[in-house]
Coordinates of C-alpha atoms in Angstrom, one line a residue:
S110 CA -81.2 60.1 209.3
A111 CA -77.8 61.7 207.3
Y112 CA -78.0 65.4 206.8
P113 CA -75.6 66.3 203.8
R114 CA -72.1 67.9 204.4
I115 CA -72.1 71.8 203.3
S116 CA -69.7 74.2 203.2
P117 CA -70.6 77.4 205.0
C118 CA -69.3 80.5 203.1
I119 CA -69.3 84.5 203.1
I120 CA -69.5 86.6 200.5
T121 CA -69.4 90.7 200.9
L122 CA -69.9 94.1 199.6
I123 CA -67.5 96.5 200.7
E124 CA -69.0 100.1 200.8
D125 CA -67.6 103.9 201.0
G126 CA -69.7 106.4 200.0
D127 CA -71.0 106.7 197.3
R128 CA -68.6 103.3 195.5
I129 CA -68.4 99.8 196.0
L130 CA -64.9 97.5 195.7
L131 CA -65.6 94.9 193.9
G132 CA -62.6 92.1 192.6
H133 CA -61.7 90.7 189.6
N134 CA -61.3 86.8 190.3
A135 CA -58.2 84.5 188.7
K136 CA -61.0 82.5 187.1
F137 CA -62.9 85.5 186.1
T138 CA -63.6 86.6 182.2
P139 CA -61.7 89.4 180.8
N140 CA -64.1 92.6 182.5
R141 CA -65.8 90.9 184.8
F142 CA -66.2 91.8 188.6
S143 CA -67.8 90.5 191.6
T144 CA -68.0 90.6 195.8
L145 CA -65.2 89.1 197.5
A146 CA -66.3 85.7 198.6
G147 CA -64.6 82.5 200.5
F148 CA -64.9 79.8 203.3
I149 CA -65.6 80.2 206.7
D150 CA -62.2 78.3 208.8
A151 CA -63.3 75.8 211.5
G152 CA -63.5 77.9 214.9
E153 CA -64.3 81.0 212.9
T154 CA -67.7 82.9 213.4
A155 CA -69.0 84.5 210.1
E156 CA -68.5 87.7 210.1
Q157 CA -64.4 86.7 211.6
A158 CA -64.2 85.3 208.0
V159 CA -66.0 88.3 206.3
K160 CA -62.9 90.4 208.2
R161 CA -59.9 87.7 207.7
E162 CA -60.5 87.0 203.5
V163 CA -61.1 91.2 203.2
R164 CA -58.2 91.4 204.2
E165 CA -56.6 88.5 202.9
E166 CA -57.8 89.3 199.2
V167 CA -57.5 93.0 198.8
G168 CA -55.1 94.2 202.0
V169 CA -58.2 96.4 203.8
E170 CA -60.0 96.0 207.1
I171 CA -63.7 97.1 207.2
S172 CA -66.3 97.4 209.9
G173 CA -69.9 97.9 210.3
I174 CA -70.1 93.9 208.9
R175 CA -74.2 94.0 208.2
Y176 CA -75.9 90.7 207.7
F177 CA -77.9 90.2 204.2
T178 CA -79.3 87.7 202.6
S179 CA -78.4 83.8 202.3
Q180 CA -78.7 81.1 199.3
A181 CA -77.7 77.4 198.6
W182 CA -74.8 76.8 195.8
P183 CA -74.6 74.2 194.2
F184 CA -70.6 74.1 194.5
P185 CA -72.3 70.0 195.3
D186 CA -72.4 71.4 198.9
S187 CA -71.9 75.4 199.5
F188 CA -74.4 77.7 201.7
M189 CA -73.2 81.4 201.3
M190 CA -74.2 84.0 203.7
G191 CA -74.2 87.4 201.6
F192 CA -73.0 90.5 204.5
F193 CA -72.3 94.2 203.0
A194 CA -69.1 96.1 205.4
D195 CA -68.0 99.0 205.5
Y196 CA -64.5 100.5 204.3
K197 CA -62.3 101.6 207.7
S198 CA -58.5 101.5 206.3
G199 CA -55.7 100.2 204.0
D200 CA -54.9 100.3 200.1
I201 CA -56.5 98.1 197.4
V202 CA -53.2 95.0 198.0
P203 CA -55.1 92.0 195.1
D204 CA -53.7 88.8 196.5
G205 CA -52.3 88.0 193.1
R206 CA -53.9 84.3 193.5
E207 CA -57.3 84.3 194.0
I208 CA -58.3 88.1 192.9
L209 CA -55.9 90.0 190.1
E210 CA -57.5 93.2 190.8
G211 CA -59.3 94.7 193.4
R212 CA -61.4 98.5 192.3
W213 CA -63.7 101.3 193.9
F214 CA -66.9 101.3 191.3
T215 CA -69.7 104.2 191.5
L216 CA -72.7 104.2 190.4
D217 CA -72.0 105.3 186.7
E218 CA -68.6 102.9 186.4
L219 CA -70.4 99.5 187.3
K220 CA -72.1 100.1 183.9
H221 CA -68.8 99.4 182.1
V222 CA -68.0 95.8 183.8
E223 CA -69.6 92.6 183.4
L224 CA -71.6 91.8 186.7
P225 CA -72.6 88.4 188.1
P226 CA -76.0 87.0 186.8
R227 CA -79.2 88.0 188.6
F228 CA -80.1 85.4 190.1
A229 CA -76.6 85.0 192.1
I230 CA -75.6 86.3 195.8
S231 CA -73.7 88.6 194.6
R232 CA -75.4 90.5 192.0
R233 CA -78.0 90.8 193.9
L234 CA -75.9 92.4 197.4
I235 CA -74.9 95.3 194.3
D236 CA -78.4 95.4 193.4
D237 CA -79.4 96.0 196.6
W238 CA -76.8 98.8 197.1
V239 CA -77.5 100.0 193.4
L240 CA -81.3 100.7 194.9
R241 CA -80.1 102.1 197.8
Q242 CA -78.2 105.4 195.4
Q243 CA -80.9 106.2 194.3
P244 CA -82.1 110.4 195.2

């Protein structure tokens, strides 16, 4: 039997207390922000890919990587694994190619930007964080 070729990807939401780090991708419409994502390189774990992609895309260091959920994605062939991670150190420095802007958002500030659609794993990560901010 034949198996479909799939490309494993990671997607992550970086938390720092009452704020989260989201990025504006070069392909996005204006004022749209989302979680950070990227492909897993050959020979690296999903957790290593999360750390590398975050460092490459926005320049910050993270810790406490936690698996959340996965989603097949008709890219046509991506398999996304979603993670949460804690901010450790560094200033946001977007790579300027894939990510044009990185920004911290509080619960209230999320109301002023366009977020990913509800079915997307990126939105499920954000919604999970939002729920955990309720007293």
